[in-house]
CSV table of C-alpha atoms and ligand atoms in Angstrom, one decimal:
chain,number,residue,atom,x,y,z
W,1,MET,CA,106.7,79.7,104.7
W,2,PHE,CA,106.2,76.3,103.7
W,3,ASP,CA,106.9,73.4,106.0
W,4,LYS,CA,106.0,70.6,103.5
W,5,ILE,CA,105.8,70.7,99.4
W,6,LEU,CA,104.6,67.9,97.1
W,7,VAL,CA,106.8,67.0,94.1
W,8,ALA,CA,104.2,66.1,91.4
W,9,ASN,CA,106.8,64.2,89.1
W,10,ARG,CA,109.5,61.4,89.1
W,11,GLY,CA,113.0,60.9,88.0
W,12,GLU,CA,116.1,63.3,88.1
W,13,ILE,CA,113.7,66.4,88.3
W,14,ALA,CA,111.9,65.0,91.6
W,15,LEU,CA,115.4,64.8,93.3
W,16,ARG,CA,116.4,68.1,92.2
W,17,VAL,CA,113.2,69.5,93.9
W,18,ILE,CA,113.7,67.3,97.1
W,19,ARG,CA,117.3,68.7,97.3
W,20,ALA,CA,116.4,72.3,97.1
W,21,ALA,CA,113.7,71.7,99.7
W,22,ARG,CA,115.7,70.2,102.1
W,23,GLU,CA,118.5,72.7,102.1
W,24,MET,CA,115.6,75.2,102.7
W,25,GLY,CA,114.6,73.2,105.7
W,26,ILE,CA,111.2,72.1,103.9
W,27,LYS,CA,109.9,68.5,104.2
W,28,SER,CA,109.1,66.8,101.1
W,29,VAL,CA,106.2,64.6,99.8
W,30,ALA,CA,106.7,62.3,96.6
W,31,VAL,CA,104.4,60.8,94.7
W,32,HIS,CA,104.8,57.7,92.6
W,33,SER,CA,103.1,55.2,90.5
W,34,THR,CA,102.9,51.2,91.6
W,35,ALA,CA,106.0,50.8,88.7
W,36,ASP,CA,108.0,53.7,90.6
W,37,ALA,CA,107.7,52.1,94.4
W,38,ASP,CA,111.4,51.6,94.3
W,39,ALA,CA,112.4,54.8,92.6
W,40,MET,CA,115.2,57.0,94.1
W,41,HIS,CA,112.7,60.1,94.5
W,42,VAL,CA,110.7,57.9,97.0
W,43,ARG,CA,113.6,56.9,98.8
W,44,MET,CA,114.8,60.5,99.2
W,45,ALA,CA,111.8,62.3,100.0
W,46,ASP,CA,110.3,62.6,103.5
W,47,GLU,CA,107.3,60.9,102.8
W,48,SER,CA,105.7,59.1,99.8
W,49,VAL,CA,102.4,58.4,98.5
W,50,CYS,CA,101.5,55.9,95.9
W,51,ILE,CA,99.0,57.7,93.4
W,52,GLY,CA,98.1,55.0,90.9
W,53,PRO,CA,99.2,52.5,88.3
W,54,PRO,CA,102.1,52.6,86.1
W,55,SER,CA,100.5,54.7,83.3
W,56,GLY,CA,101.1,58.3,83.5
W,57,THR,CA,97.4,59.3,82.7
W,58,GLU,CA,96.5,57.2,85.9
W,59,SER,CA,99.1,58.3,88.1
W,60,TYR,CA,101.3,61.5,87.5
W,61,LEU,CA,98.7,62.9,85.5
W,62,SER,CA,95.7,62.1,87.8
W,63,ILE,CA,94.8,65.5,89.4
W,64,PRO,CA,92.4,64.0,91.9
W,65,ALA,CA,95.0,61.5,93.2
W,66,ILE,CA,97.7,64.2,93.3
W,67,ILE,CA,95.2,66.8,95.4
W,68,ALA,CA,94.5,63.9,97.4
W,69,ALA,CA,98.1,63.4,98.4
W,70,CYS,CA,98.3,66.8,99.4
W,71,GLU,CA,95.4,66.8,101.9
W,72,VAL,CA,96.5,63.5,103.3
W,73,THR,CA,100.1,64.7,103.9
W,74,GLY,CA,99.3,68.2,104.7
W,75,ALA,CA,101.6,69.5,101.9
W,76,GLN,CA,101.1,73.3,101.4
W,77,ALA,CA,102.5,73.6,97.8
W,78,ILE,CA,102.9,71.6,94.9
W,79,HIS,CA,106.2,71.9,92.6
W,80,PRO,CA,105.4,70.3,89.3
W,81,GLY,CA,108.9,69.8,87.8
W,82,TYR,CA,108.9,69.8,83.9
W,83,GLY,CA,106.6,67.7,81.9
W,84,PHE,CA,103.5,66.1,83.1
W,85,LEU,CA,101.1,68.6,84.6
W,86,SER,CA,103.8,71.5,84.9
W,87,GLU,CA,102.0,73.4,82.0
W,88,ASN,CA,98.4,72.6,82.7
W,89,ALA,CA,96.6,75.8,83.5
W,90,GLY,CA,93.6,73.7,84.7
W,91,PHE,CA,95.5,72.0,87.3
W,92,VAL,CA,96.8,75.2,88.7
W,93,GLN,CA,93.4,76.3,88.8
W,94,ILE,CA,92.3,73.2,90.8
W,95,VAL,CA,95.4,73.6,93.1
W,96,GLU,CA,94.6,77.0,94.0
W,97,ASP,CA,90.9,76.2,94.5
W,98,HIS,CA,91.9,73.7,97.3
W,99,GLY,CA,93.9,76.3,99.1
W,100,ILE,CA,97.2,74.8,97.8
W,101,THR,CA,100.1,76.9,96.3
W,102,PHE,CA,101.4,75.9,92.8
W,103,ILE,CA,105.2,76.5,92.7
W,104,GLY,CA,105.3,78.4,89.1
W,105,PRO,CA,103.4,81.2,87.4
W,106,ARG,CA,99.8,81.8,87.4
W,107,ALA,CA,97.2,79.8,85.5
W,108,GLU,CA,96.6,82.7,83.1
W,109,HIS,CA,100.0,83.0,82.2
W,110,ILE,CA,100.4,79.2,81.4
W,111,ARG,CA,97.1,79.5,79.3
W,112,VAL,CA,98.1,82.2,77.2
W,113,MET,CA,101.8,80.8,76.6
W,114,GLY,CA,100.2,77.4,76.0
W,115,ASP,CA,98.8,78.5,72.9
W,116,LYS,CA,101.2,79.4,70.4
W,117,ILE,CA,99.3,81.8,68.6
W,118,THR,CA,98.3,83.7,71.7
W,119,ALA,CA,101.8,83.7,73.1
W,120,LYS,CA,103.2,85.3,69.7
W,121,ASP,CA,100.6,87.8,69.8
W,122,THR,CA,101.2,88.7,73.4
W,123,MET,CA,105.0,88.7,72.9
W,124,LYS,CA,104.7,91.1,69.9
W,125,LYS,CA,102.6,93.5,71.7
W,126,LEU,CA,105.2,93.4,74.4
W,127,GLY,CA,107.8,94.4,72.0
W,128,VAL,CA,109.9,90.9,71.5
W,129,PRO,CA,111.0,90.1,67.8
W,130,CYS,CA,109.0,87.1,66.5
W,131,VAL,CA,109.3,84.8,63.5
W,132,PRO,CA,107.3,86.6,60.4
W,133,GLY,CA,104.4,84.5,59.5
W,134,SER,CA,100.3,84.2,59.7
W,135,ASP,CA,98.3,86.3,61.8
W,136,GLY,CA,97.0,83.7,64.0
W,137,GLY,CA,95.5,80.2,62.6
W,138,VAL,CA,95.4,79.3,59.0
W,139,PRO,CA,92.4,77.2,58.5
W,140,THR,CA,92.2,76.1,54.8
W,141,LEU,CA,95.1,74.8,52.4
W,142,GLU,CA,94.2,77.6,50.0
W,143,ALA,CA,94.8,80.3,53.0
W,144,ALA,CA,98.1,78.3,53.4
W,145,GLN,CA,99.1,78.6,49.8
W,146,LYS,CA,98.1,82.1,49.5
W,147,LEU,CA,100.4,82.9,52.6
W,148,GLY,CA,103.2,80.7,51.3
W,149,ALA,CA,103.2,82.8,47.8
W,150,GLU,CA,103.2,86.0,49.8
W,151,MET,CA,106.1,85.1,52.5
W,152,GLY,CA,108.0,83.3,50.0
W,153,TYR,CA,109.4,79.3,50.7
W,154,PRO,CA,110.3,77.6,52.8
W,155,VAL,CA,107.8,77.9,55.4
W,156,ILE,CA,106.9,75.7,58.4
W,157,ILE,CA,103.6,74.8,59.5
W,158,LYS,CA,103.3,74.5,63.5
W,159,ALA,CA,100.3,73.4,65.7
W,160,THR,CA,99.2,76.0,67.9
W,161,ALA,CA,98.9,73.7,70.8
W,162,GLY,CA,102.4,72.1,69.9
W,163,GLY,CA,104.9,70.9,72.2
W,164,GLY,CA,107.9,68.2,71.9
W,165,GLY,CA,108.5,69.1,68.5
W,166,ARG,CA,105.2,67.4,67.6
W,167,GLY,CA,103.0,68.9,64.9
W,168,MET,CA,105.7,70.6,62.9
W,169,LYS,CA,106.1,70.1,59.1
W,170,VAL,CA,108.1,71.9,56.7
W,171,ALA,CA,107.1,73.0,53.4
W,172,GLN,CA,110.3,73.6,50.9
W,173,THR,CA,108.1,74.5,47.8
W,174,VAL,CA,104.7,75.3,47.0
W,175,LYS,CA,104.4,71.4,46.0
W,176,ASP,CA,104.9,70.3,49.5
W,177,MET,CA,102.2,72.5,51.1
W,178,GLU,CA,99.3,70.5,50.5
W,179,ASN,CA,101.3,67.2,52.2
W,180,ALA,CA,102.7,69.3,54.9
W,181,PHE,CA,99.5,71.3,55.7
W,182,TYR,CA,97.4,68.2,56.0
W,183,SER,CA,99.9,66.0,57.7
W,184,ALA,CA,100.9,68.6,60.4
W,185,ARG,CA,97.0,69.2,61.0
W,186,SER,CA,96.4,65.4,61.7
W,187,GLU,CA,99.6,65.0,63.7
W,188,ALA,CA,98.4,68.0,65.9
W,189,LYS,CA,94.7,66.4,66.2
W,190,ALA,CA,96.1,63.1,67.1
W,191,ALA,CA,98.9,64.7,69.8
W,192,PHE,CA,96.9,67.6,71.2
W,193,GLY,CA,93.1,66.9,70.3
W,194,ASN,CA,93.4,70.4,68.4
W,195,ASP,CA,94.1,70.6,64.8
W,196,GLU,CA,94.6,74.2,64.5
W,197,VAL,CA,98.0,75.4,62.5
W,198,TYR,CA,99.9,78.5,62.0
W,199,ILE,CA,102.6,79.2,59.5
W,200,GLU,CA,106.1,80.7,60.0
W,201,LYS,CA,108.7,81.6,57.9
W,202,TYR,CA,111.4,78.6,57.8
W,203,LEU,CA,114.7,79.6,58.9
W,204,THR,CA,117.1,77.9,57.2
W,205,THR,CA,120.1,78.0,59.5
W,206,PRO,CA,119.3,79.3,63.0
W,207,ARG,CA,120.6,78.5,66.2
W,208,HIS,CA,118.1,78.0,69.1
W,209,ILE,CA,119.0,80.5,71.7
W,210,GLU,CA,116.7,80.6,74.8
W,211,ILE,CA,116.7,83.4,77.6
W,212,GLN,CA,115.9,82.3,81.1
W,213,VAL,CA,114.0,84.9,82.9
W,214,PHE,CA,112.4,85.0,86.4
W,215,GLY,CA,109.8,87.2,87.8
W,216,ASP,CA,108.7,88.1,91.2
W,217,GLY,CA,104.8,88.3,90.3
W,218,LYS,CA,104.5,91.8,91.5
W,219,GLY,CA,106.2,93.4,88.2
W,220,LYS,CA,109.7,92.9,88.8
W,221,ALA,CA,111.7,90.5,86.8
W,222,VAL,CA,115.3,89.6,85.8
W,223,HIS,CA,116.9,87.6,83.1
W,224,LEU,CA,119.9,85.0,83.4
W,225,GLY,CA,121.3,85.1,80.0
W,226,GLU,CA,121.0,82.5,77.4
W,227,ARG,CA,121.3,78.8,76.6
W,228,ASP,CA,122.3,77.5,73.0
W,229,CYS,CA,120.2,74.5,72.6
W,230,SER,CA,120.8,74.3,68.8
W,231,LEU,CA,122.1,70.5,69.0
W,232,GLN,CA,118.6,68.6,68.4
W,233,ARG,CA,117.5,65.5,66.8
W,234,ARG,CA,113.7,65.7,65.9
W,235,HIS,CA,113.3,69.0,67.4
W,236,GLN,CA,114.7,67.3,70.8
W,237,LYS,CA,117.5,68.9,72.6
W,238,VAL,CA,120.6,66.6,73.4
W,239,PHE,CA,123.3,69.1,74.3
W,240,GLU,CA,123.0,72.2,75.8
W,241,GLU,CA,125.5,75.2,76.7
W,242,ALA,CA,125.8,78.6,78.4
W,243,PRO,CA,126.4,81.2,77.6
W,244,GLY,CA,126.1,80.7,73.8
W,245,PRO,CA,129.3,80.4,71.8
W,246,CYS,CA,128.0,83.2,69.2
W,247,ILE,CA,126.3,85.6,71.7
W,248,THR,CA,128.2,88.8,72.2
W,249,GLU,CA,127.6,90.6,75.7
W,250,GLU,CA,125.9,93.5,73.7
W,251,GLU,CA,123.5,91.0,72.4
W,252,ARG,CA,122.7,89.5,75.6
W,253,ALA,CA,121.9,92.5,77.3
W,254,ARG,CA,119.7,93.6,74.5
W,255,ILE,CA,117.5,90.7,74.2
W,256,GLY,CA,117.7,89.8,77.9
W,257,LYS,CA,116.2,93.4,78.7
W,258,ILE,CA,113.7,93.0,76.3
W,259,CYS,CA,112.7,89.5,77.9
W,260,ALA,CA,112.7,90.7,81.5
W,261,ASP,CA,110.8,93.8,80.6
W,262,ALA,CA,108.2,91.8,78.8
W,263,VAL,CA,107.7,89.3,81.8
W,264,ALA,CA,107.6,92.1,84.2
W,265,ALA,CA,104.8,94.0,82.3
W,266,ILE,CA,102.6,90.7,83.0
W,267,ASN,CA,103.5,90.2,86.5
W,268,TYR,CA,104.8,86.9,85.5
W,269,ALA,CA,105.9,84.9,88.7
W,270,GLY,CA,108.8,82.2,88.9
W,271,ALA,CA,110.9,80.9,86.4
W,272,GLY,CA,110.3,80.9,82.6
W,273,THR,CA,112.1,80.5,79.3
W,274,ILE,CA,111.5,82.6,76.3
W,275,GLU,CA,113.0,80.6,73.1
W,276,PHE,CA,114.0,82.4,70.2
W,277,LEU,CA,115.6,81.2,66.6
W,278,TYR,CA,118.9,83.3,66.1
W,279,GLU,CA,120.0,84.0,62.7
W,280,GLN,CA,122.5,86.7,61.5
W,281,GLY,CA,122.4,88.6,64.6
W,282,GLU,CA,118.5,88.7,64.9
W,283,PHE,CA,116.5,87.1,67.3
W,284,TYR,CA,113.0,85.6,66.4
W,285,PHE,CA,110.7,84.5,69.4
W,286,ILE,CA,109.1,80.9,68.9
W,287,GLU,CA,107.8,79.8,72.1
W,288,MET,CA,107.9,80.6,76.1
W,289,ASN,CA,107.9,77.8,78.6
W,290,THR,CA,106.2,78.5,81.7
W,291,ARG,CA,108.3,76.3,83.9
W,292,LEU,CA,111.8,75.1,84.7
W,293,GLN,CA,113.5,73.8,81.8
W,294,VAL,CA,115.5,70.4,81.6
W,295,GLU,CA,118.7,72.3,81.0
W,296,HIS,CA,118.4,74.9,83.9
W,297,PRO,CA,121.5,73.5,85.5
W,298,VAL,CA,123.9,75.3,82.8
W,299,THR,CA,122.3,78.3,83.9
W,300,GLU,CA,122.8,77.8,87.5
W,301,ALA,CA,126.2,76.8,87.1
W,302,ILE,CA,127.5,80.1,85.4
W,303,PHE,CA,125.5,82.3,87.6
W,304,GLY,CA,126.2,80.4,90.9
W,305,VAL,CA,122.1,80.5,91.7
W,306,ASP,CA,119.8,77.7,92.6
W,307,LEU,CA,116.6,78.2,90.5
W,308,VAL,CA,114.4,75.8,92.5
W,309,ARG,CA,115.1,77.4,95.7
W,310,GLU,CA,114.2,80.8,93.9
W,311,GLN,CA,110.9,79.4,92.4
W,312,ILE,CA,110.1,78.1,96.1
W,313,ARG,CA,110.9,81.5,97.6
W,314,VAL,CA,108.8,83.5,95.0
W,315,ALA,CA,105.7,80.9,95.7
W,316,GLU,CA,106.3,81.9,99.2
W,317,GLY,CA,105.6,85.5,98.3
W,318,LEU,CA,109.2,86.5,99.0
W,319,PRO,CA,111.1,89.3,96.7
W,320,LEU,CA,113.6,87.9,94.1
W,321,SER,CA,117.2,87.3,95.9
W,322,PHE,CA,119.0,89.0,93.2
W,323,GLU,CA,118.9,92.2,91.4
W,324,GLN,CA,119.9,92.1,87.6
W,325,GLU,CA,123.1,93.7,88.3
W,326,ASP,CA,124.1,91.0,90.8
W,327,LEU,CA,124.0,88.3,87.8
W,328,GLN,CA,127.3,88.2,86.5
W,329,ILE,CA,128.5,85.2,84.3
W,330,ASN,CA,131.1,83.2,85.6
W,331,GLY,CA,132.9,80.6,83.0
W,332,HIS,CA,130.9,78.2,80.8
W,333,ALA,CA,129.1,75.2,81.3
W,334,ILE,CA,127.6,72.3,79.2
W,335,GLU,CA,125.1,69.8,79.9
W,336,VAL,CA,124.4,66.5,78.1
W,337,ARG,CA,121.3,64.3,78.2
W,338,ILE,CA,122.1,60.6,78.9
W,339,ASN,CA,118.9,58.9,77.8
W,340,ALA,CA,118.3,55.3,77.8
W,341,GLU,CA,118.2,54.8,74.2
W,342,THR,CA,120.2,53.2,71.4
W,343,VAL,CA,122.8,55.1,69.1
W,344,PRO,CA,121.9,56.1,66.3
W,345,GLY,CA,118.5,54.6,66.3
W,346,PHE,CA,117.3,56.3,69.5
W,347,ALA,CA,115.0,53.9,70.2
W,348,PRO,CA,114.1,53.5,74.1
W,349,ARG,CA,115.9,50.8,76.1
W,350,PRO,CA,114.0,50.4,79.6
W,351,GLY,CA,115.6,47.7,81.5
W,352,LYS,CA,118.0,46.9,84.7
W,353,ILE,CA,121.1,48.9,85.5
W,354,THR,CA,123.6,46.5,86.3
W,355,ALA,CA,126.3,49.0,87.5
W,356,PHE,CA,126.2,52.9,87.8
W,357,HIS,CA,129.0,55.1,88.8
W,358,ALA,CA,128.2,59.0,88.4
W,359,PRO,CA,131.5,61.0,87.7
W,360,GLY,CA,132.8,63.7,90.3
W,361,GLY,CA,135.5,66.3,90.9
W,362,LEU,CA,135.8,69.8,90.3
W,363,GLY,CA,133.1,71.5,88.4
W,364,VAL,CA,131.1,68.3,87.5
W,365,ARG,CA,127.5,67.9,88.7
W,366,MET,CA,125.3,64.7,87.9
W,367,ASP,CA,121.6,64.9,88.1
W,368,SER,CA,120.2,61.4,87.9
W,369,ALA,CA,118.1,58.9,89.9
W,370,LEU,CA,119.7,56.0,88.8
W,371,TYR,CA,121.4,53.5,91.2
W,372,ASP,CA,122.8,50.2,91.1
W,373,GLY,CA,120.1,47.7,90.4
W,374,TYR,CA,117.5,49.9,89.4
W,375,SER,CA,115.1,49.0,86.7
W,376,ILE,CA,114.3,51.5,84.3
W,377,PRO,CA,110.3,51.1,83.7
W,378,PRO,CA,109.3,51.4,80.2
W,379,TYR,CA,106.3,53.8,80.9
W,380,TYR,CA,108.0,57.1,81.0
W,381,ASP,CA,110.5,59.2,79.1
W,382,SER,CA,113.9,57.8,78.3
W,383,LEU,CA,115.8,60.6,80.2
W,384,ILE,CA,117.8,58.7,83.0
W,385,GLY,CA,120.5,61.5,83.5
W,386,LYS,CA,122.0,64.8,82.8
W,387,LEU,CA,125.7,65.3,83.3
W,388,ILE,CA,126.9,69.0,83.6
W,389,VAL,CA,130.1,70.6,83.8
W,390,HIS,CA,131.6,73.9,84.6
W,391,GLY,CA,134.9,75.3,83.4
W,392,ARG,CA,136.4,79.0,83.6
W,393,ASP,CA,135.9,79.0,79.9
W,394,ARG,CA,134.6,76.9,77.0
W,395,ARG,CA,137.7,75.0,76.3
W,396,GLU,CA,138.0,74.1,80.0
W,397,ALA,CA,134.3,72.8,80.1
W,398,LEU,CA,134.7,70.6,76.9
W,399,ALA,CA,137.8,69.0,78.5
W,400,ARG,CA,135.9,68.4,81.7
W,401,LEU,CA,133.1,66.9,79.9
W,402,ASP,CA,135.6,64.4,78.1
W,403,ARG,CA,137.0,63.6,81.5
W,404,ALA,CA,133.8,63.1,83.1
W,405,LEU,CA,132.1,61.1,80.5
W,406,GLY,CA,134.9,58.7,80.9
W,407,GLU,CA,134.3,58.2,84.6
W,408,LEU,CA,130.5,57.8,83.8
W,409,ILE,CA,129.5,54.1,84.1
W,410,VAL,CA,125.9,53.2,83.0
W,411,ASP,CA,125.8,49.2,82.5
W,412,GLY,CA,123.0,47.1,81.7
W,413,VAL,CA,121.1,49.2,79.1
W,414,GLU,CA,122.1,51.0,76.2
W,415,ASN,CA,122.2,54.7,76.3
W,416,THR,CA,123.3,58.0,74.6
W,417,THR,CA,126.7,58.5,76.4
W,418,PRO,CA,128.9,57.0,73.4
W,419,LEU,CA,127.3,59.5,71.2
W,420,PHE,CA,128.9,62.7,73.3
W,421,GLU,CA,132.2,60.9,73.4
W,422,MET,CA,132.0,60.9,69.5
W,423,LEU,CA,130.7,64.5,69.2
W,424,LEU,CA,133.5,65.4,71.3
W,425,GLY,CA,135.8,64.7,68.5
W,426,GLU,CA,134.1,66.8,66.2
W,427,GLU,CA,135.9,70.3,65.0
W,428,ASP,CA,132.6,72.1,64.8
W,429,ILE,CA,131.5,71.0,68.5
W,430,ILE,CA,135.1,72.1,69.4
W,431,THR,CA,134.6,75.3,67.9
W,432,GLY,CA,131.0,75.8,68.7
W,433,ASN,CA,130.3,76.1,65.0
W,434,TYR,CA,126.7,74.4,64.6
W,435,ASN,CA,123.1,75.3,64.1
W,436,ILE,CA,119.5,73.4,64.6
W,437,HIS,CA,120.4,70.9,61.6
W,438,TRP,CA,124.2,70.1,62.6
W,439,LEU,CA,123.5,66.9,64.5
W,440,GLU,CA,120.7,65.4,62.2
W,441,HIS,CA,123.3,66.2,59.5
W,442,TRP,CA,126.1,64.5,61.2
W,443,LEU,CA,124.0,61.6,62.3
W,444,GLU,CA,123.1,61.0,58.6
W,445,GLU,CA,126.9,61.4,57.4
W,446,THR,CA,128.4,59.1,60.4
W,447,PHE,CA,126.0,56.1,60.6
Q,501,ADP,P1,107.8,72.6,70.4
Q,501,ADP,O1,107.4,73.4,71.3
Q,501,ADP,O2,107.3,71.6,69.8
Q,501,ADP,O3,109.4,72.2,71.0
Q,501,ADP,P2,109.0,75.1,69.1
Q,501,ADP,O4,108.4,76.0,68.5
Q,501,ADP,O5,109.8,75.3,70.2
Q,501,ADP,O6,108.1,73.5,69.1
Q,501,ADP,O7,110.4,74.6,67.9
Q,501,ADP,C1,111.2,73.2,68.2
Q,501,ADP,C2,112.3,73.5,67.2
Q,501,ADP,O8,111.8,73.4,65.9
Q,501,ADP,C3,113.1,74.5,67.1
Q,501,ADP,O9,113.9,74.7,68.1
Q,501,ADP,C4,113.5,74.7,65.9
Q,501,ADP,O10,114.5,73.8,65.9
Q,501,ADP,C5,112.7,74.1,64.9
Q,501,ADP,N1,111.9,75.3,64.5
Q,501,ADP,C6,110.4,76.0,65.2
Q,501,ADP,N2,110.3,77.0,64.3
Q,501,ADP,C7,111.2,77.1,63.2
Q,501,ADP,C8,111.1,78.1,62.2
Q,501,ADP,N3,110.3,79.0,62.0
Q,501,ADP,N4,112.3,78.0,61.3
Q,501,ADP,C9,113.0,77.1,61.7
Q,501,ADP,N5,112.8,75.7,62.5
Q,501,ADP,C10,112.0,76.0,63.4
């Protein structure tokens, strides 16, 4: 069993891990940049180590600094959170080479799923339904045009190394292909240092449905249903809910079993998310994330489980603490992402928080590292809080969200709270009638 773990992250997710560790009687070590010396995760952890200057590359992404912090403090394991080093297979290898446990899957699984072409290939062989598309990378414009003609337009050109919605371009017709192909390649090169792209059929009105899976690393795995994350802006999620408003019990059981069996077959360890596009009753795999997701709390709410605790237990070599039959859905949960950004421009707004008050009461959870007088530094992402509500059904969850948003106070910086207050007045949001394009259309019409 671990006595002490190091959290290689910042912000709300660092708090999330520190909280789980404390409940398990495990000491926590925070690491931080000089810009984060006063951050909440530093205050809340049992110990802290400064690992470098503000820039992420020199601090939260600095592998030598993080390993040194482990050695100095005697931490036996590292939880990577999400983002930063959480899906870096090279990091996992180095951690293990130093006799430290990585709280997450094995390096080989991160590597396979980090390359989207290999990931799709692997999933296809494991019986997971995929979006129709190219067999591997598409090296030339001629090859891309040939495929477009065969598959029929629209198509989407995607970076093999992609993530965060970058390196993705849609070609509506053959005329768009040249531009889409080259701009996807150059964006991929700039963002990931790898310009390989592949092509998929572009689904026109899908929902984004993702399945939470959990493996024990020894051939056993379960699924924890789906999350609907269709409300997106520039392929970035802003509002997530579980269960999906349009997914039936039969569909959940079917796709959930396919996913659990797939990860069991590869001896996957820990939390993972298998992402699908869902259109007309069919699921199409797009990618797998080999880490805890930002939106994991909606799943925790409806299943009554602590996913971080489970991650730590699996890393300790313990069996899963639940069987598939134990996992029953209770009610409905919604998460909204509070970002320090303007609405509707979504321009980052770092700065000083003059007043912060988190909502409370039955079925309300606020995961945030904010406090009165805190200065949001300009160096990192703009997520400053997640408001999660849980109700007996979707209607109650929506009413609770409305009530909780009314109680939330984040003064001093512009943030996305007003966006959600507006969305709650929309018929389509109330009925759950939206797809991955809904939010962008609504933003265009409304502002
Ligand atoms: P990333 O890793 O950059 O997040 P994903 O492959 O997960 O990229 O796709 C992100 C989003 O892009 C999806 O949720 C969806 O909105 C859109 N998308 C991706 N592939 C397709 C496709 N074949 N057809 C339509 N939309 C797609």
